[in-house]
Short mmCIF file of C-alpha atoms and ligand atoms in Angstrom, two decimals:
data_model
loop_
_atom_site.label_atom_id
_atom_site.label_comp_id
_atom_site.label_asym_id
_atom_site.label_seq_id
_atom_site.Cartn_x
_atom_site.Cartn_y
_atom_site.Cartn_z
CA UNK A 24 -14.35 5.74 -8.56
CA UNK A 25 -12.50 4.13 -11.52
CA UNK A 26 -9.11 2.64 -10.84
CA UNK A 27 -8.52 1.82 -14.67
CA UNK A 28 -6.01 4.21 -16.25
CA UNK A 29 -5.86 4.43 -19.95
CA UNK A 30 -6.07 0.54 -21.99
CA UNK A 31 -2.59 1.04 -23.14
CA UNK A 32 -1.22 1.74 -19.89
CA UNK A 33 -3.15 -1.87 -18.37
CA UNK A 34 -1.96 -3.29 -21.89
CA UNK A 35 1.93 -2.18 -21.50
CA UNK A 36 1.75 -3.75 -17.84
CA UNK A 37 0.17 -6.70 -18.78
CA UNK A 38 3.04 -7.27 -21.36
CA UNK A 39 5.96 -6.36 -19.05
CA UNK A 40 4.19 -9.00 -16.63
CA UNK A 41 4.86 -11.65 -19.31
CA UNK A 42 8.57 -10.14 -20.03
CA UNK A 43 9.37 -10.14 -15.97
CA UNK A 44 7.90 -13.88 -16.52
CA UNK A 45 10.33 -14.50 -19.00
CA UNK A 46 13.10 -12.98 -17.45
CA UNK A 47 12.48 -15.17 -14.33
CA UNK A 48 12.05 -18.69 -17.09
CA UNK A 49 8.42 -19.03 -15.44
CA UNK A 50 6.15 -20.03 -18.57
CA UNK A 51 3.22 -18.30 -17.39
CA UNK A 52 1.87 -16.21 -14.72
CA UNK A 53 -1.46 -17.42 -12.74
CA UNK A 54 -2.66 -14.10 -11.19
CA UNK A 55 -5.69 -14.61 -8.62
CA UNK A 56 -8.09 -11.29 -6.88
CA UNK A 57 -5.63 -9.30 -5.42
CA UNK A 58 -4.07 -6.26 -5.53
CA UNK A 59 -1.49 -7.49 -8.25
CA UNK A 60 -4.51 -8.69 -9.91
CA UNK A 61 -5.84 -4.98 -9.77
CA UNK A 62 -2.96 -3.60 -11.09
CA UNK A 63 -2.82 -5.05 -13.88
CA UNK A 64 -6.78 -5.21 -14.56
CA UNK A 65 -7.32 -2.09 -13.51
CA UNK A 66 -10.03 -3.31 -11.27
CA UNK A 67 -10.62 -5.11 -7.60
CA UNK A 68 -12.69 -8.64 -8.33
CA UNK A 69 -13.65 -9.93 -5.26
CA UNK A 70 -11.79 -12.91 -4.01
CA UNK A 71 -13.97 -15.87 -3.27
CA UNK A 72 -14.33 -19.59 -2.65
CA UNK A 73 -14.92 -19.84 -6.75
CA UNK A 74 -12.15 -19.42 -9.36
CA UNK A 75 -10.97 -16.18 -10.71
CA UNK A 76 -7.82 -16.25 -12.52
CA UNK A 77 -5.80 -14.24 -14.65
CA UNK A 78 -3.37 -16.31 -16.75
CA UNK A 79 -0.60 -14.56 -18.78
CA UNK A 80 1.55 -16.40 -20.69
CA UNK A 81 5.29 -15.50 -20.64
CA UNK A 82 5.74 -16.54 -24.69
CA UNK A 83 2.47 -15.31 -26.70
CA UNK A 84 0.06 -12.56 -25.81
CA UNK A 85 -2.86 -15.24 -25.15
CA UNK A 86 -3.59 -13.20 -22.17
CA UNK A 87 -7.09 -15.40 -20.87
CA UNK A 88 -9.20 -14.56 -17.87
CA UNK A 89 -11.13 -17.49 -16.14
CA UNK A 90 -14.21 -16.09 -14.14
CA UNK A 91 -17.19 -18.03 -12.93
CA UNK A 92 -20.65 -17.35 -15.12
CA UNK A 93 -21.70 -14.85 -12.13
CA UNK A 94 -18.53 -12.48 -12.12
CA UNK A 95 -18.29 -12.61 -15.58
CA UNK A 96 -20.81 -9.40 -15.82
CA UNK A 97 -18.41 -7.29 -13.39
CA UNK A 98 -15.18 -8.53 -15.59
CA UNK A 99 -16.57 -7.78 -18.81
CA UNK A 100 -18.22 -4.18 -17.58
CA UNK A 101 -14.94 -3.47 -15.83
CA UNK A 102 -12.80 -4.88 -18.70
CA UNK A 103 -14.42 -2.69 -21.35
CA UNK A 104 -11.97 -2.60 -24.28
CA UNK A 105 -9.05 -4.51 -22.46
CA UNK A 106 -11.63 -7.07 -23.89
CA UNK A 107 -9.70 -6.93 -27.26
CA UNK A 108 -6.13 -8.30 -25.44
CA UNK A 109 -7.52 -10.35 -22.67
CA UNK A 110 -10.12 -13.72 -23.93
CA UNK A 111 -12.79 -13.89 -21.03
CA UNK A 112 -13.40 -17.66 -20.37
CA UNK A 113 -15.98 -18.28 -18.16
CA UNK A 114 -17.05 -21.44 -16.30
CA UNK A 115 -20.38 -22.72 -14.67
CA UNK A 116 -21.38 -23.79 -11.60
CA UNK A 117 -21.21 -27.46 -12.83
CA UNK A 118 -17.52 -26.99 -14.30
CA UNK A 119 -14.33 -28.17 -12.48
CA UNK A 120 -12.44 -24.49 -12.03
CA UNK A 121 -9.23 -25.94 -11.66
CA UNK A 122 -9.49 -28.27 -14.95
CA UNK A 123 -10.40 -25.37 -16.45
CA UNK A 124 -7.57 -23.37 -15.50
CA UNK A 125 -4.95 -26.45 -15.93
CA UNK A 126 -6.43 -26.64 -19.96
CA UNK A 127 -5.10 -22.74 -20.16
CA UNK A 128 -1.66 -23.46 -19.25
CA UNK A 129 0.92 -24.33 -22.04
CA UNK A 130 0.92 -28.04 -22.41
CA UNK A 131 3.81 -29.53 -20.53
CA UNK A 132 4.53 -26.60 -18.48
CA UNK A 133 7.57 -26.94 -15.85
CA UNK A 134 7.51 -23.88 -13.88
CA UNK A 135 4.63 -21.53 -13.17
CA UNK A 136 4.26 -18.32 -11.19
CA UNK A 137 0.97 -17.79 -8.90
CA UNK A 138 0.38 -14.80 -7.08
CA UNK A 139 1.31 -14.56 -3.89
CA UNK A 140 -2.29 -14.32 -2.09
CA UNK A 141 -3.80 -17.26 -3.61
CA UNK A 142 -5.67 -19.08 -0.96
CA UNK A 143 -4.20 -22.50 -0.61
CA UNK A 144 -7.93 -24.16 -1.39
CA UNK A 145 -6.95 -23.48 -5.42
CA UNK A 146 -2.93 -23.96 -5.11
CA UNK A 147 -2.93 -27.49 -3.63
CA UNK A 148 -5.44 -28.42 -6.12
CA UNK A 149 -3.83 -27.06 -9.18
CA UNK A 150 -0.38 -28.36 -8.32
CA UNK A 151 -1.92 -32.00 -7.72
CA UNK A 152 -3.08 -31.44 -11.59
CA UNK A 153 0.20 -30.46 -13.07
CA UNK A 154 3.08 -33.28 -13.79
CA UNK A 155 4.93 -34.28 -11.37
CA UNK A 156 7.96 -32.19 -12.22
CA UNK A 157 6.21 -29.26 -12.37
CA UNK A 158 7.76 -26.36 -10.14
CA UNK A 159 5.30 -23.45 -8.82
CA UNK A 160 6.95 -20.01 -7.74
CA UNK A 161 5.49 -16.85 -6.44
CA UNK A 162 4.65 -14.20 -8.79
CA UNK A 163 5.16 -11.70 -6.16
CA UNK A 164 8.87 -10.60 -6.63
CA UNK A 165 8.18 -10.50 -10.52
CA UNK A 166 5.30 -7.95 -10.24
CA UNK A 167 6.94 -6.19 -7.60
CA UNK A 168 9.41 -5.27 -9.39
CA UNK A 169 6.94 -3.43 -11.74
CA UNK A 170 4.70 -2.00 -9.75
CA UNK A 171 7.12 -0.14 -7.45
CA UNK A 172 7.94 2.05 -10.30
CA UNK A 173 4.73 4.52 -10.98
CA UNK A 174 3.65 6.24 -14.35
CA UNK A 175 2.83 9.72 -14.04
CA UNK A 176 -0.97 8.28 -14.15
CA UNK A 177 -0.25 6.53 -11.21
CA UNK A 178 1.54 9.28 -9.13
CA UNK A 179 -1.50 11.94 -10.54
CA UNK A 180 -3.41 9.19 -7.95
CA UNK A 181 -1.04 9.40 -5.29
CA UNK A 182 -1.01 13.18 -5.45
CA UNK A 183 -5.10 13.11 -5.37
CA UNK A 184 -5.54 10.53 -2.44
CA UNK A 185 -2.54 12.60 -0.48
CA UNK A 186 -4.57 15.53 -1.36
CA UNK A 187 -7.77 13.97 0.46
CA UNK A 188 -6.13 12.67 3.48
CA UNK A 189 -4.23 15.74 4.15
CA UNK A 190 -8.02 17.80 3.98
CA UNK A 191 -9.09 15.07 6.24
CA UNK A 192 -5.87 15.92 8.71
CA UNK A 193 -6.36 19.77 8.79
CA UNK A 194 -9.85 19.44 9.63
CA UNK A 195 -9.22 16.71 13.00
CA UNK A 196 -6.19 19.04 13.59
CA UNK A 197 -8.88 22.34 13.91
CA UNK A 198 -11.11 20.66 15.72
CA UNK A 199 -11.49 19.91 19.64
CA UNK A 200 -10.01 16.50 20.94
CA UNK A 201 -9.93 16.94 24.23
CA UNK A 202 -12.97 15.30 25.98
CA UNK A 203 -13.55 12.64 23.43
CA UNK A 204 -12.56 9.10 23.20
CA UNK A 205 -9.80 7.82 20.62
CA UNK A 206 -12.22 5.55 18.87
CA UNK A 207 -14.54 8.89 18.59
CA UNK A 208 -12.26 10.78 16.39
CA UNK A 209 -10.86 7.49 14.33
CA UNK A 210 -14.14 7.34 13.15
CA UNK A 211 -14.40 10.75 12.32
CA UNK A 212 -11.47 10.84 10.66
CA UNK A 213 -12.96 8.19 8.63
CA UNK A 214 -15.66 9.94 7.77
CA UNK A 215 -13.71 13.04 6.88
CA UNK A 216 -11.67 10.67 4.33
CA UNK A 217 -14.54 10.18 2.41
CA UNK A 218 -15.43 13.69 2.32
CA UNK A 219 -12.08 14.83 1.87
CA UNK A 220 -12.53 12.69 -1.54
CA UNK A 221 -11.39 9.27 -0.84
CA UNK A 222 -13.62 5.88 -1.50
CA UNK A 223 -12.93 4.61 1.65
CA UNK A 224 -11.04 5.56 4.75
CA UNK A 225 -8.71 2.49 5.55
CA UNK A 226 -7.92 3.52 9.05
CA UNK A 227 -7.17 5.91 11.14
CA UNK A 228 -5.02 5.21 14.12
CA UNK A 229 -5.51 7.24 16.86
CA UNK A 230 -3.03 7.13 19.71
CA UNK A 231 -3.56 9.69 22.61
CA UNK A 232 -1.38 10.16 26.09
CA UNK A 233 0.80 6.25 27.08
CA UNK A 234 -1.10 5.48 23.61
CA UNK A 235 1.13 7.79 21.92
CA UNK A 236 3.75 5.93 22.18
CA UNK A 237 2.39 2.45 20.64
CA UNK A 238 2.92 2.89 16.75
CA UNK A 239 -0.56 1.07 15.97
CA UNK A 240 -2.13 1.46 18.55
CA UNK A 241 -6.05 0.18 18.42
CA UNK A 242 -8.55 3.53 18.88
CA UNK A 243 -10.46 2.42 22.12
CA UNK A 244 -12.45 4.29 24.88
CA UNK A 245 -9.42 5.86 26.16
CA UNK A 246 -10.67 10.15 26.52
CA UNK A 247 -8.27 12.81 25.23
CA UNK A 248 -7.18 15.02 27.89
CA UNK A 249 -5.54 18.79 28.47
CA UNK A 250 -1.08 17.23 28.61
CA UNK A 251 -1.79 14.22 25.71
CA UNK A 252 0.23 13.99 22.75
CA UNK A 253 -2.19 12.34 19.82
CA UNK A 254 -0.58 10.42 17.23
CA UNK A 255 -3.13 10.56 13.60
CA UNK A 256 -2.12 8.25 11.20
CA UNK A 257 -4.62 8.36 8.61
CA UNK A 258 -4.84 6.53 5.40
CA UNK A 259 -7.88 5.94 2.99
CA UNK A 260 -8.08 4.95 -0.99
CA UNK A 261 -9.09 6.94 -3.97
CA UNK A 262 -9.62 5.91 -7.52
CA UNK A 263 -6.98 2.38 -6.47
CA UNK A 264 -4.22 4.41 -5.01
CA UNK A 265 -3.96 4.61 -1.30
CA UNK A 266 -3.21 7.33 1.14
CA UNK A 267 -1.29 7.34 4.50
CA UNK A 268 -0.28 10.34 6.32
CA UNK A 269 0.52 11.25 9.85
CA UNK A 270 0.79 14.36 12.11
CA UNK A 271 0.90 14.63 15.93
CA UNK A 272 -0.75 17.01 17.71
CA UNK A 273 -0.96 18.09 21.62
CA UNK A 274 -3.48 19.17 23.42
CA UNK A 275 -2.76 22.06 25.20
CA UNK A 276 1.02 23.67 25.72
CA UNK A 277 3.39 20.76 25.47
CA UNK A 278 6.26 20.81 28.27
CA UNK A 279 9.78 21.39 26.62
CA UNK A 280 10.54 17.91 27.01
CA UNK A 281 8.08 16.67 24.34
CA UNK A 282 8.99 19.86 22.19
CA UNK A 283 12.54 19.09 22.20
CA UNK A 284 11.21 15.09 21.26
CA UNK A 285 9.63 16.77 18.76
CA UNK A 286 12.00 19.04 17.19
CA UNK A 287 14.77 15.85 16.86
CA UNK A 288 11.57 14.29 15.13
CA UNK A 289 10.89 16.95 12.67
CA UNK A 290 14.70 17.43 11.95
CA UNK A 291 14.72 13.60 11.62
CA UNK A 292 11.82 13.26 8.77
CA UNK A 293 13.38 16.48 6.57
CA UNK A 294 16.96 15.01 7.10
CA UNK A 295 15.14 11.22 5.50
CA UNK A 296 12.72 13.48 2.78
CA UNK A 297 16.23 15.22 1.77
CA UNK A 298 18.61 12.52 1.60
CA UNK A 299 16.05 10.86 -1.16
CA UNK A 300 17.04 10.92 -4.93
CA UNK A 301 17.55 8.21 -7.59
CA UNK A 302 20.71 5.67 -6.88
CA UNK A 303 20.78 6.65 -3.38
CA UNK A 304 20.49 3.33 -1.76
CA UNK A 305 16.56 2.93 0.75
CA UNK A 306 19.04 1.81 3.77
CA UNK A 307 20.29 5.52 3.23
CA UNK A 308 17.15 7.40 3.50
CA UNK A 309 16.26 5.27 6.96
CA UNK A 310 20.12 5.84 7.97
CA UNK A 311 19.33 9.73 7.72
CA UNK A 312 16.54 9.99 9.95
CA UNK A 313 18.01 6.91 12.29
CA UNK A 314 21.40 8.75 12.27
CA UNK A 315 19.49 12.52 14.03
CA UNK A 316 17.06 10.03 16.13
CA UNK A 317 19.85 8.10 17.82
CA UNK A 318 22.56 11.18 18.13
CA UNK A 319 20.30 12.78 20.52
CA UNK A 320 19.85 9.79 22.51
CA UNK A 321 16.71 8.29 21.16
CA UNK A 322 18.00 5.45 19.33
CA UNK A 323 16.07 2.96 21.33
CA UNK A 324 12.64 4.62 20.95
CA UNK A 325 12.93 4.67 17.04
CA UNK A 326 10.78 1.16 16.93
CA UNK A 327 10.52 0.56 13.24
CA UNK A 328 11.46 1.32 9.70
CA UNK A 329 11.31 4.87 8.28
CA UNK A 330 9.20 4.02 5.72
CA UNK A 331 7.00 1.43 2.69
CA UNK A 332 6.55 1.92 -1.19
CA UNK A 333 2.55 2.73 -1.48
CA UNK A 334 0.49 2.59 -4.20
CA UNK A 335 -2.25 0.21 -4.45
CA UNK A 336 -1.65 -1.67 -1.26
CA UNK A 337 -0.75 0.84 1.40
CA UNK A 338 2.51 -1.38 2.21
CA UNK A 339 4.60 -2.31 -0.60
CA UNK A 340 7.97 -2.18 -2.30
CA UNK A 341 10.24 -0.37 -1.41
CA UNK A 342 10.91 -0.35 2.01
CA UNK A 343 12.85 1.92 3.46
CA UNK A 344 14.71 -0.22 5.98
CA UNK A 345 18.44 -1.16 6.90
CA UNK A 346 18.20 -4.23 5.23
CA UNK A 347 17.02 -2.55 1.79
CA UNK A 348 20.48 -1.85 0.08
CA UNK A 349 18.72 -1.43 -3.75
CA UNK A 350 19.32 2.17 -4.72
CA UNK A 351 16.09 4.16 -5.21
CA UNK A 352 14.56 5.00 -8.64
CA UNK A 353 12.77 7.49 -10.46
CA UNK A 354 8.91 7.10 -9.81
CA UNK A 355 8.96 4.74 -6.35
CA UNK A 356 6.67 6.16 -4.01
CA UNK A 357 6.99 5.24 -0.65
CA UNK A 358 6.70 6.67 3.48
CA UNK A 359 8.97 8.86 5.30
CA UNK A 360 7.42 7.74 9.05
CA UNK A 361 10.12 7.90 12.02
CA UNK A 362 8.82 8.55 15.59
CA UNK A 363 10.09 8.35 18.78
CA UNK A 364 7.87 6.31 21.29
CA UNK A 365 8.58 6.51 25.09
CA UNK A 366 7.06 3.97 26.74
CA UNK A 367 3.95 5.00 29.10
CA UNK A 368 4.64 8.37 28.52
CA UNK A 369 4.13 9.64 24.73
CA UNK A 370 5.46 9.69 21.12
CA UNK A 371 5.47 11.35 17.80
CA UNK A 372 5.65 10.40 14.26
CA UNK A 373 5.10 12.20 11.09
CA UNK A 374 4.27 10.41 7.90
CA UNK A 375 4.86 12.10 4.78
CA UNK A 376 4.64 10.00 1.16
CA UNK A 377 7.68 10.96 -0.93
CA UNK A 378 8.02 10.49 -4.87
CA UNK A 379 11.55 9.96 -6.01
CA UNK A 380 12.11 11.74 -8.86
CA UNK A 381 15.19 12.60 -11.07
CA UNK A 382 16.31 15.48 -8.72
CA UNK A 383 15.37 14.30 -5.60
CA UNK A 384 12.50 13.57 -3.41
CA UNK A 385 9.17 15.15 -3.66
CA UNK A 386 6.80 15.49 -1.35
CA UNK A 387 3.53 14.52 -1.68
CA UNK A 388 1.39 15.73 1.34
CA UNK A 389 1.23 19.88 1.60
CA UNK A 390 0.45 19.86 5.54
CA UNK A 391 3.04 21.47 7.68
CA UNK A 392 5.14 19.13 9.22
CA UNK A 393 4.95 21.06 13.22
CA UNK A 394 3.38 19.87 16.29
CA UNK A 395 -0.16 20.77 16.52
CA UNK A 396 -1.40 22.31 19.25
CA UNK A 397 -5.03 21.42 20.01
CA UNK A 398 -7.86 22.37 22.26
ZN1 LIG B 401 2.34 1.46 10.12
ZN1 LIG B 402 0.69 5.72 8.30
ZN1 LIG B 403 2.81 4.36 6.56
#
């Protein structure tokens, strides 16, 4: 269930945090529950209306955690020995949080990163408590920047939590579909998640006949029948690290106009998983599979990137997109997903996460790539 890796590998992020602080001139960092606060914690707290803060200085290794008196149980169990490098200050119910957290800051500070999913009920405060020249930035690009690169710990998770959704895809892809609705077999799929090893299932998109070709589309009450193509995108989180995979079956023989869709498809995603390797720029790896899509005249039903960094948030640097011209590096982990959507008709993707890795990209999920064919 754990998310924490090892205390040196939480300590060695917390103190390239401070250096990617430093680098940016930001005197400290101001890290609230999310999943950059995760990352470097090694645990989810739960983001509510009172004050949780992480505050890492970019200068000294003062690394202090404000929690109120109730969470402080959860941080400290959850904390364990990362007790030794990060000072737990906690604060009652009759405290001012945000006086609190201003006292942590280095006196006189000019510019300050927060995290990016701070709810506005803390920023506006804190910022009316700093002096008046005081600049606030986002902490986002800074942590980023670390977190798109993953430690073999972190790619051991990637590999387990592909590992579970891909047991959750071959069993939906062995079982009937016809007769049932969409929202039917989402849930399943859910369920099969968990079994499959995962602590949750995320979702599970389920897109069957016109809903084929609607890249997220909503499970409803729409019934699987003999002729539908069924788009799975599955995704689910184990031990932090997420999970997103997708396959495409067909119920029944598919006419050779939705085989020869999918073989462009297939040819598509190996052409992107193959043109992956360090210093290979992200715009390339969509430009492969765009290149095969468009030459053979589906160009227009290509609706969206080939692919997002994952780790843990499902979406995350890098993204594999034209406007991504930053070369790829060892350890990013991120989506190979074209598809071709025709409009009312049906569509195909298939989702495999890729590690880059000094000679090229590795795949993460083991499930064949082909159509499958369903009852
Ligand atoms: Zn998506
Ligand atoms: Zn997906
Ligand atoms: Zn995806």
């Amino acid at each position: 269930m754990a998310m924490r890796l090892p205390d040196d590998e939480h300590v060695a992020r917390l103190s390239r945090a401070a250096e990617a602080a430093r680098g940016a001139g930001v005197e400290t960092l101001i890290i609230t529950p999310s999943p950059d606060y995760a990352y470097l914690l090694g645990y989810s707290a739960p983001a509510l209306e009172r004050l949780t803060a992480l505050v890492v200085p970019a200068a000294t290794a003062e690394l202090r955690l404000l929690v109120p008196r109730l969470e402080a149980p959860l941080a400290r169990h959850a904390l364990g020995s990362l007790l030794s490098v990060v000072e737990l200050v906690v604060w009652d119910e009759v405290d001012d949080p945000i006086g609190r957290l201003v006292e942590l800051l280095p006196a006189g500070a000019r510019r300050m990163a927060v995290e990016d999913l701070m709810p506005a009920r803390f920023l506006l405060p804190i910022r009316e408590r700093l002096d008046a020249g005081a600049e606030i930035v986002l902490a986002g690009p800074m942590l980023a920047a670390l977190r798109r690169r993953k430690s073999p710990g972190e790619i051991e998770r990637l590999r387990s939590a592909a590992a579970g959704a891909d047991a959750a895809m071959r069993a939906i892809t062995t079982e009937r579909l016809s007769g049932r609705t969409e929202a039917e077999v989402s849930r399943r799929i859910l369920d099969l998640l968990v079994e499959g090893g995962h602590d949750r299932g995320d979702f599970a998109i389920v897109g069957s006949g016109p809903n084929s070709a609607s890249p997220h589309n909503e499970p409803g009450s729409r019934r699987i029948v003999p002729g539908d193509a069924v788009v799975l995108d599955i995704g689910g989180t184990r031990d932090g690290y997420c999970s997103d995979t997708t396959r495409t079956a067909f119920v029944g023989e598919p006419p050779p106009a939705f085989a020869e869709l999918y073989a462009v498809l297939q040819r598509a995603q190996q052409a992107a998983c193959d043109a992956v390797a360090p210093g290979v720029a992200a715009r390339d790896v969509d430009r492969a599979a765009r290149r095969i899509i468009a030459d053979a005249g589906y160009g227009e039903q290509f609706l969206h990137r080939t692919g997002h960094g994952i780790g843990v948030e499902g979406h995350e640097e890098p993204y594999i997109v034209e406007s991504n011209a930053v070369p790829l590096e060892p350890g990013e982990a991120f989506s190979v997903e074209p598809g071709i959507y025709v409009e009312g008709r049906w569509g195909a993707r298939i989702e495999d996460i890729v590690i880059c890795t000094a000679s090229g990209g590795e795949r993460l999920n083991g499930t064949p790539a082909d159509l499958y064919l369903v009852g």
